[in-house]
XYZ file of C-alpha atoms in Angstrom:
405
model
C -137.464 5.142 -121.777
C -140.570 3.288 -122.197
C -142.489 6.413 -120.902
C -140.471 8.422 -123.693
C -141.560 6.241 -127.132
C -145.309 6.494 -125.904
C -145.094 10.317 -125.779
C -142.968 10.648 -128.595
C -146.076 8.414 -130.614
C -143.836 5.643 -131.607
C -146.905 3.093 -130.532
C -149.155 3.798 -133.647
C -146.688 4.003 -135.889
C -145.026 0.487 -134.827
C -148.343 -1.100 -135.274
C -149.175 0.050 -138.835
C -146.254 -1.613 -139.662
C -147.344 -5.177 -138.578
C -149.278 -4.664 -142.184
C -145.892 -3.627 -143.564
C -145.015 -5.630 -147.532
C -141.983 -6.623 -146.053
C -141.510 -9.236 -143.719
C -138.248 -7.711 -142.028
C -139.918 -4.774 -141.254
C -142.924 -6.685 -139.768
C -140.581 -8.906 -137.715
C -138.826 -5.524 -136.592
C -142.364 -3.999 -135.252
C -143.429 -6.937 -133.785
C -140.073 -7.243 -131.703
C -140.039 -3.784 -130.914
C -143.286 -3.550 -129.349
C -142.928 -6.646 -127.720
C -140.220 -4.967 -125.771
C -142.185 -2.025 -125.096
C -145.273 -3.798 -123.521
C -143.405 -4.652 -120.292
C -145.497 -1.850 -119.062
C -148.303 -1.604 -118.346
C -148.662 1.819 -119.863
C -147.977 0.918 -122.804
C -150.116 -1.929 -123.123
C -153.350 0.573 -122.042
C -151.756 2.021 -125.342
C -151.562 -0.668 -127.813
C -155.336 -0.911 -127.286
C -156.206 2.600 -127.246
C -155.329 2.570 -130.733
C -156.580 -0.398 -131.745
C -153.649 -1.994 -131.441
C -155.155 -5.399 -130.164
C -157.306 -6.384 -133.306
C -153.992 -6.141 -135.498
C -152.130 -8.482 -133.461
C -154.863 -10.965 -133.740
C -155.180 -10.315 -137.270
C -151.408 -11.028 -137.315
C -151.865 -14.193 -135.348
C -154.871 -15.072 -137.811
C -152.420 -14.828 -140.746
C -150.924 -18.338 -141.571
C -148.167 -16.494 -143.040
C -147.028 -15.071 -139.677
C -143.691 -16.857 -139.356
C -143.328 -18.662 -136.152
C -140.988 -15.553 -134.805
C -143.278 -13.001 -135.277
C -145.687 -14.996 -134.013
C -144.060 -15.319 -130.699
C -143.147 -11.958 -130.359
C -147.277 -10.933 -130.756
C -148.125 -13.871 -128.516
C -145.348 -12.572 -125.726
C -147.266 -8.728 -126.190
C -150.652 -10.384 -125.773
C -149.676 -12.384 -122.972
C -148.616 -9.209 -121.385
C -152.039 -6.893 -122.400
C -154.260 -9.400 -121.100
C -152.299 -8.945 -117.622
C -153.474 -6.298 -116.112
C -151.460 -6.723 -113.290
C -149.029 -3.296 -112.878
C -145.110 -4.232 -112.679
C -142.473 -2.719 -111.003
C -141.147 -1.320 -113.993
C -144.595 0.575 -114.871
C -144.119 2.087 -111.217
C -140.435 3.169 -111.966
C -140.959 4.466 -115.280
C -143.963 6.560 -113.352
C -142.221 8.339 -110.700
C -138.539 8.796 -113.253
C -141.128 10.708 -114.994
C -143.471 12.617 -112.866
C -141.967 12.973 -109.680
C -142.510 12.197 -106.290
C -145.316 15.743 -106.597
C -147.365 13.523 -109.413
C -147.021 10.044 -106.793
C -148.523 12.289 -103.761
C -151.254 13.887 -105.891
C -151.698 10.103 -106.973
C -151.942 9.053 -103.705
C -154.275 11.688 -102.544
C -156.814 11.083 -105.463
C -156.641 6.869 -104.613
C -157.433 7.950 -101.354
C -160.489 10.197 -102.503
C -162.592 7.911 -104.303
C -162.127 5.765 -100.856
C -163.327 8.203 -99.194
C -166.163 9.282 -101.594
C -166.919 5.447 -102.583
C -165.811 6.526 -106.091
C -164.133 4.057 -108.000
C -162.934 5.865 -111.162
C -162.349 3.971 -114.340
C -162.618 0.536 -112.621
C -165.705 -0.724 -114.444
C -164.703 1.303 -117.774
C -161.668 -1.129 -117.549
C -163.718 -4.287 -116.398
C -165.340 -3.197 -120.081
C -162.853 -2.286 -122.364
C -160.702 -5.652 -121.243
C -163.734 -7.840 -121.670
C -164.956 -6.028 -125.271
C -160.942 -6.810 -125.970
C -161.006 -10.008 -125.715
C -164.277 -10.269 -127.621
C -161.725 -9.273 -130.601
C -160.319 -12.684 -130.536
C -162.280 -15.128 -132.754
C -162.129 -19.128 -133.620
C -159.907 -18.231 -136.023
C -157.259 -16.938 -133.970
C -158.100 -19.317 -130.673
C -157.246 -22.163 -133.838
C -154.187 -20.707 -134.669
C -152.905 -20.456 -131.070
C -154.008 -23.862 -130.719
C -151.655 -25.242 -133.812
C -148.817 -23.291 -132.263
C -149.196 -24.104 -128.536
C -148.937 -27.954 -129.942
C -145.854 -27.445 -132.102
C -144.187 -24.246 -130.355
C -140.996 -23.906 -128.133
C -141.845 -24.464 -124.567
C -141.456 -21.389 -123.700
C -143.577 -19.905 -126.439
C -146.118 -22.791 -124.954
C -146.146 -21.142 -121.408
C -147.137 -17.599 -123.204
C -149.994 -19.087 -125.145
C -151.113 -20.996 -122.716
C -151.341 -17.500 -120.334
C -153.073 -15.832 -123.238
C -155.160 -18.828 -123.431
C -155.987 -18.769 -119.589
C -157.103 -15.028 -119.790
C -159.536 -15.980 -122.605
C -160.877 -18.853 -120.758
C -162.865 -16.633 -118.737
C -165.679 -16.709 -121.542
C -168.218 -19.696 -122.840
C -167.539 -18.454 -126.214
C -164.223 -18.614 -126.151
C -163.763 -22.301 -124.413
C -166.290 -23.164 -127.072
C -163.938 -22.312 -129.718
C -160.757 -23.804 -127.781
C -162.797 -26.892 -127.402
C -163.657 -26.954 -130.905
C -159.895 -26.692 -131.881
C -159.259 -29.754 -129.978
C -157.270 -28.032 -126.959
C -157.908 -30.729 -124.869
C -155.523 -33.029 -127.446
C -152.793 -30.517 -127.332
C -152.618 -29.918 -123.486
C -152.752 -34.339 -123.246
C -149.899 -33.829 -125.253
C -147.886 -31.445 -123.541
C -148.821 -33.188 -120.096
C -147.168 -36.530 -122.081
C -144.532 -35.230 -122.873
C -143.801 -33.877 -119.180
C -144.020 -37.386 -117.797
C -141.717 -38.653 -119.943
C -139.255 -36.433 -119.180
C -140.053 -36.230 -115.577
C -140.853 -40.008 -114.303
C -139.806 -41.134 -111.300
C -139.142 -44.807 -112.366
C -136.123 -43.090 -113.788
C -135.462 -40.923 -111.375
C -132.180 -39.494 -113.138
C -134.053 -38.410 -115.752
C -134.878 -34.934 -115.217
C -131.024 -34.432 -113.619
C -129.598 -35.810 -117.192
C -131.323 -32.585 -119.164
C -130.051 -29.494 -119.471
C -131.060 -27.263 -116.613
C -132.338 -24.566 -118.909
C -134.457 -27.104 -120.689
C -135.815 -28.529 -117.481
C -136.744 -25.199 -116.164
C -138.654 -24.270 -119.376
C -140.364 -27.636 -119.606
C -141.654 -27.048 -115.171
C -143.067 -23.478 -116.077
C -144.925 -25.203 -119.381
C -145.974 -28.174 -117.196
C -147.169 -25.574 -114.715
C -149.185 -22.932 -117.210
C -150.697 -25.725 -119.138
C -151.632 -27.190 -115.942
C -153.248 -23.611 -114.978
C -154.974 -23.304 -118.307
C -156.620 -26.802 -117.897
C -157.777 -25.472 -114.545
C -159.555 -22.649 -115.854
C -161.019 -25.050 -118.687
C -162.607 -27.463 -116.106
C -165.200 -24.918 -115.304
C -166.629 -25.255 -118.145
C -168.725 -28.238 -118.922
C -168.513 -28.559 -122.501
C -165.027 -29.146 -122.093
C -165.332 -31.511 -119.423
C -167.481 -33.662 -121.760
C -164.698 -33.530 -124.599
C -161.861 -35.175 -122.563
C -160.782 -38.266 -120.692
C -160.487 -37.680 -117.023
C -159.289 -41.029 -116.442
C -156.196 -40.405 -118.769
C -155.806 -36.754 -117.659
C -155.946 -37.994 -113.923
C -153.649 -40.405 -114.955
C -151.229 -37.825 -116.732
C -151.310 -35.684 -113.497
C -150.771 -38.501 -110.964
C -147.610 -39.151 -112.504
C -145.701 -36.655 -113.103
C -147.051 -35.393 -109.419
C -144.835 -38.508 -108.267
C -141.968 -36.874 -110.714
C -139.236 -34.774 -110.088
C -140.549 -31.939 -111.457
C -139.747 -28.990 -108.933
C -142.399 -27.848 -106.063
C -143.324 -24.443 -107.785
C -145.244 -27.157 -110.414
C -146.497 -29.442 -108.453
C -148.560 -26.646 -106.497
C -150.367 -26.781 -109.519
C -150.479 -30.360 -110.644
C -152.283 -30.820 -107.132
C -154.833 -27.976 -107.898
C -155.690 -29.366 -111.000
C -155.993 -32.713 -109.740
C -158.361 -31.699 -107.248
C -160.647 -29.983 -109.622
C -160.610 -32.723 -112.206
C -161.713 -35.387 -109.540
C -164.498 -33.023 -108.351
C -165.665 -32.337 -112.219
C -164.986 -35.824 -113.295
C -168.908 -37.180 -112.673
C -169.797 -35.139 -115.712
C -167.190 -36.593 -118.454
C -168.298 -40.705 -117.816
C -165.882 -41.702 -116.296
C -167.076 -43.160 -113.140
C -163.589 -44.786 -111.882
C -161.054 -41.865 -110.928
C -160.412 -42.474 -107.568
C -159.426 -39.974 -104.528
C -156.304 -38.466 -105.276
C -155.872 -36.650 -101.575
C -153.211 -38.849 -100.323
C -150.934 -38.528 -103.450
C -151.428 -34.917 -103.489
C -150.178 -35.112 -99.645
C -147.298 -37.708 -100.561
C -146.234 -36.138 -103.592
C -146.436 -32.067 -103.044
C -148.009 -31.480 -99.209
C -145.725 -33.245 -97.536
C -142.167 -32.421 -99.447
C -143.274 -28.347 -99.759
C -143.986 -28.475 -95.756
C -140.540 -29.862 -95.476
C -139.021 -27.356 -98.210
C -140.274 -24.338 -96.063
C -138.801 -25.463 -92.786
C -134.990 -26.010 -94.659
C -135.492 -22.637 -96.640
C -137.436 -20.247 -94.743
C -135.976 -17.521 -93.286
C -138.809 -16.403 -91.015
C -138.953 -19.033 -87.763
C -142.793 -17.972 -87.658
C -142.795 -19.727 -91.174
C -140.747 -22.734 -90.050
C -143.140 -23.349 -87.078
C -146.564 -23.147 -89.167
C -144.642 -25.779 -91.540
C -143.620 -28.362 -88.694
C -147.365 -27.540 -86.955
C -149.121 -28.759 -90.065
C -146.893 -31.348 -90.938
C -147.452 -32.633 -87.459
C -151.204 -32.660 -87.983
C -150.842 -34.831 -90.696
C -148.069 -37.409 -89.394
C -150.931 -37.989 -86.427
C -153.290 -39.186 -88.561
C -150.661 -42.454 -88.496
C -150.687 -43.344 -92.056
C -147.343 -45.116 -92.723
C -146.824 -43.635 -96.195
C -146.840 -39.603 -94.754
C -144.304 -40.567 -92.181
C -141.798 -42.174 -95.014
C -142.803 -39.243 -97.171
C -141.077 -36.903 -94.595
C -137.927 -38.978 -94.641
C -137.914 -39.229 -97.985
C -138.352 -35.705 -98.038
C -135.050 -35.246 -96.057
C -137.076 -33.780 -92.899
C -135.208 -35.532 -90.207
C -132.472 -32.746 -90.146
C -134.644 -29.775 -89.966
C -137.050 -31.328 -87.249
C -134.149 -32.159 -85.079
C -133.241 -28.817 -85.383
C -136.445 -27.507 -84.327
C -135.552 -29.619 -80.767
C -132.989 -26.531 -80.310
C -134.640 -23.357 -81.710
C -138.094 -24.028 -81.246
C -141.055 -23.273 -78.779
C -143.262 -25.103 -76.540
C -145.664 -25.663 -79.849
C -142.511 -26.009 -82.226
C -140.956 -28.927 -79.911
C -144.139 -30.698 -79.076
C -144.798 -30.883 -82.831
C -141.307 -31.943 -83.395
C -141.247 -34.433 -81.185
C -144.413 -35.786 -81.998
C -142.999 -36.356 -85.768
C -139.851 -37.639 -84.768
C -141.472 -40.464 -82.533
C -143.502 -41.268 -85.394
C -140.333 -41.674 -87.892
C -138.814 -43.599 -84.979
C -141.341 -46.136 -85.143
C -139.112 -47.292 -88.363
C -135.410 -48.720 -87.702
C -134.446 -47.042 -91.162
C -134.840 -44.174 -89.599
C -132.495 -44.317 -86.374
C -129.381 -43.249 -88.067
C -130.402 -39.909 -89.693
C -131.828 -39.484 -86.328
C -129.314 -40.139 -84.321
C -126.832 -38.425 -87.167
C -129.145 -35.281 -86.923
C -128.267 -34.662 -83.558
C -131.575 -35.455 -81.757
C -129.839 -37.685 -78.676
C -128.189 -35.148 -76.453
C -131.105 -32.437 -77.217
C -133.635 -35.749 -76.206
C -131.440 -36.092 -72.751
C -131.459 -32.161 -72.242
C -135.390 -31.860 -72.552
C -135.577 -34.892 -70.614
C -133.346 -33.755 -67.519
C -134.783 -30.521 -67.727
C -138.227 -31.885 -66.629
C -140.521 -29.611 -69.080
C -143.675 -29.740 -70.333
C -142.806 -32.203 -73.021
C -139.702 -34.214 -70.963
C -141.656 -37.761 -71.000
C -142.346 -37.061 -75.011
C -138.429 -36.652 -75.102
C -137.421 -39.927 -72.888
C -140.349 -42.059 -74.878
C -138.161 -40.988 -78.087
C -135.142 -41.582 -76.443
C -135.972 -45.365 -75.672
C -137.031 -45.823 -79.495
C -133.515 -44.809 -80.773
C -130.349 -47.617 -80.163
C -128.159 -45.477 -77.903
């Protein structure tokens, strides 16, 4: 369908009338193309006709309403992604047929084979001259909006945002418009809704709301990433409060998928710190192991599918338990590991069960722990391994004389 407006030239004509007199008609184009720039195809489109520098122009405009505005920000979002979808690929072969796919295939495999590389660096070009289009003014605009926008209208600008923050003149610009104040913002307004003194908090929100608020947490977390390169904007903010800001809601209940990228930026903002002033952030490693390791190691062995996948999980974990910091082992129970690692006593191999074993000891060492322990299971598997004389039977029988059986 997509495929069938772009050869039927219904892309130019839906972008001359973003300069449309009236505003329903504007909104209409906007929506439409919006729509249409799910592929990827369409999106090489929009800028083949210029389409690019009249949706900035349309961002530019203060009279843009707000809905308009997120429907150009949602198509931008989308045109700076190069990344092909699924639907591009479907709307490719319901068009050209599996002949068209095999003489695709056959050319890819050409320029391997003759080193060419076709339009790659004509793209590399044309994406960074595109980008060039978008000015203070517009980075200014986006700015004003990312601070009082929806969240998820905040997740889009902030991936628009991201692509641009490839460029010195473009952070220059953001950091003139005082991004740094609008992401501390955001990042404020995800702690309060995500503390963990109040750990109800999160569960009392709507669930829509509290997914939409995670995937803002997590893009303005991946824009501030891609801004900590840049030195200029390092200088403008205040790691100690950012640090701060990312610490807690790390200790939230915001879900893992966010967290991945709370602990990235954390990382990067102690290493960059030095240059800001602020000489007192201190290591944020064991947090980061506490608060997102430690639960997403536990996550994959309860979820995963693949036992290959369980086993790397209960390996690593088991690498960090031996270090024999207290606070790893209760961030495992915490976790609700016990189950899954006494499981592993049953299903697992010679590397699986030592590992397991080696964790469950560890977690033994605390009384607190004995009943989910013994609950889980773990005593007649212990007295199996044990009797069976293995490679790991006096591991088993030194757990076995931890536990009050």
């Amino acid at each position: 369908m997509r495929t069938s407006f772009k050869e039927a030239g219904a892309v130019k004509p839906l972008l001359q009338l973003l300069n449309h007199s009236d505003l329903a008609v504007r909104e209409a184009a906007a929506y439409a193309l919006e729509r249409l720039s799910v592929s990827s195809t369409i999106c090489q489109k929009i800028k083949a006709e210029g389409g690019l520098e009249l949706l900035v122009n349309s961002v530019k405009d203060p009279d843009t309403p707000v809905g308009q505005l997120e429907e150009i920000v949602y198509t931008l979002s989308r045109i700076f992604d190069r990344g092909a979808s699924m639907v591009d690929m479907l709307d490719s072969y319901a068009h050209n047929g599996s002949k068209d796919v095999t003489n695709s295939q056959r050319s890819i495999q050409g320029d391997i084979d003759t080193g060419h590389n076709g339009d790659s660096h004509t793209s590399v070009n044309q994406d960074v001259a595109s980008k060039m289009i978008v000015d203070f003014d517009a980075i200014s605009r986006l700015t004003k909006v990312l601070k009082e926008g929806s969240l998820s209208l905040q997740v889009k600008i902030c991936s628009v945002l991201e692509h641009l923050a490839t460029s010195e003149q473009h952070v220059t610009a953001m950091t003139a418009a005082c991004i740094g104040s609008v992401i501390e913002a955001i990042l404020e307004i995800g702690v309060i809704h995500g503390t963990r003194s109040d750990p109800e908090n999160l569960d009392d929100l709507p669930s829509v709301f509290t997914e939409e608020l995670s995937q803002a947490v997590s893009a303005t977390a991946r824009l501030l990433t891609k801004l900590l390169d840049f030195d200029l904007f390092v200088r403008s903010i205040n790691s100690e409060k950012f640090t701060s800001l990312l610490r807690r809601m790390l200790k939230s209940s915001f879900p893992l998928q966010s967290k991945d990228w709370l602990a990235a930026c954390l990382v990067k903002l102690e290493s960059r710190a030095g240059l800001s002033g602020d000489h007192g952030v201190s290591s944020i490693d064991m947090e980061i192991t506490i608060y997102e390791t430690i639960p997403r190691l536990v996550d994959q062995m309860m979820t995963s599918f693949s036992f290959e996948s369980k086993r790397s999980a209960i390996i690593e974990l088991n690498k960090i338990i031996s270090g024999g910091v207290m606070e790893y082992t209760r961030a495992v129970a915490a976790s609700g590991g016990i189950f899954p690692l006494v499981k592993m006593l049953e299903e697992g191999d010679e590397d699986a069960l030592e590992a397991s074993l080696g964790i469950l000891y560890n977690l033994s060492k605390d009384p607190e722990n004995h009943p989910a322990i013994i609950a889980g299971g773990a005593v007649p598997l212990l007295k199996r391994i044990a009797l069976a004389e293995g490679p790991h039977w006096t591991s088993a029988l030194q757990l076995l004389r931890t536990l009050p059986v």
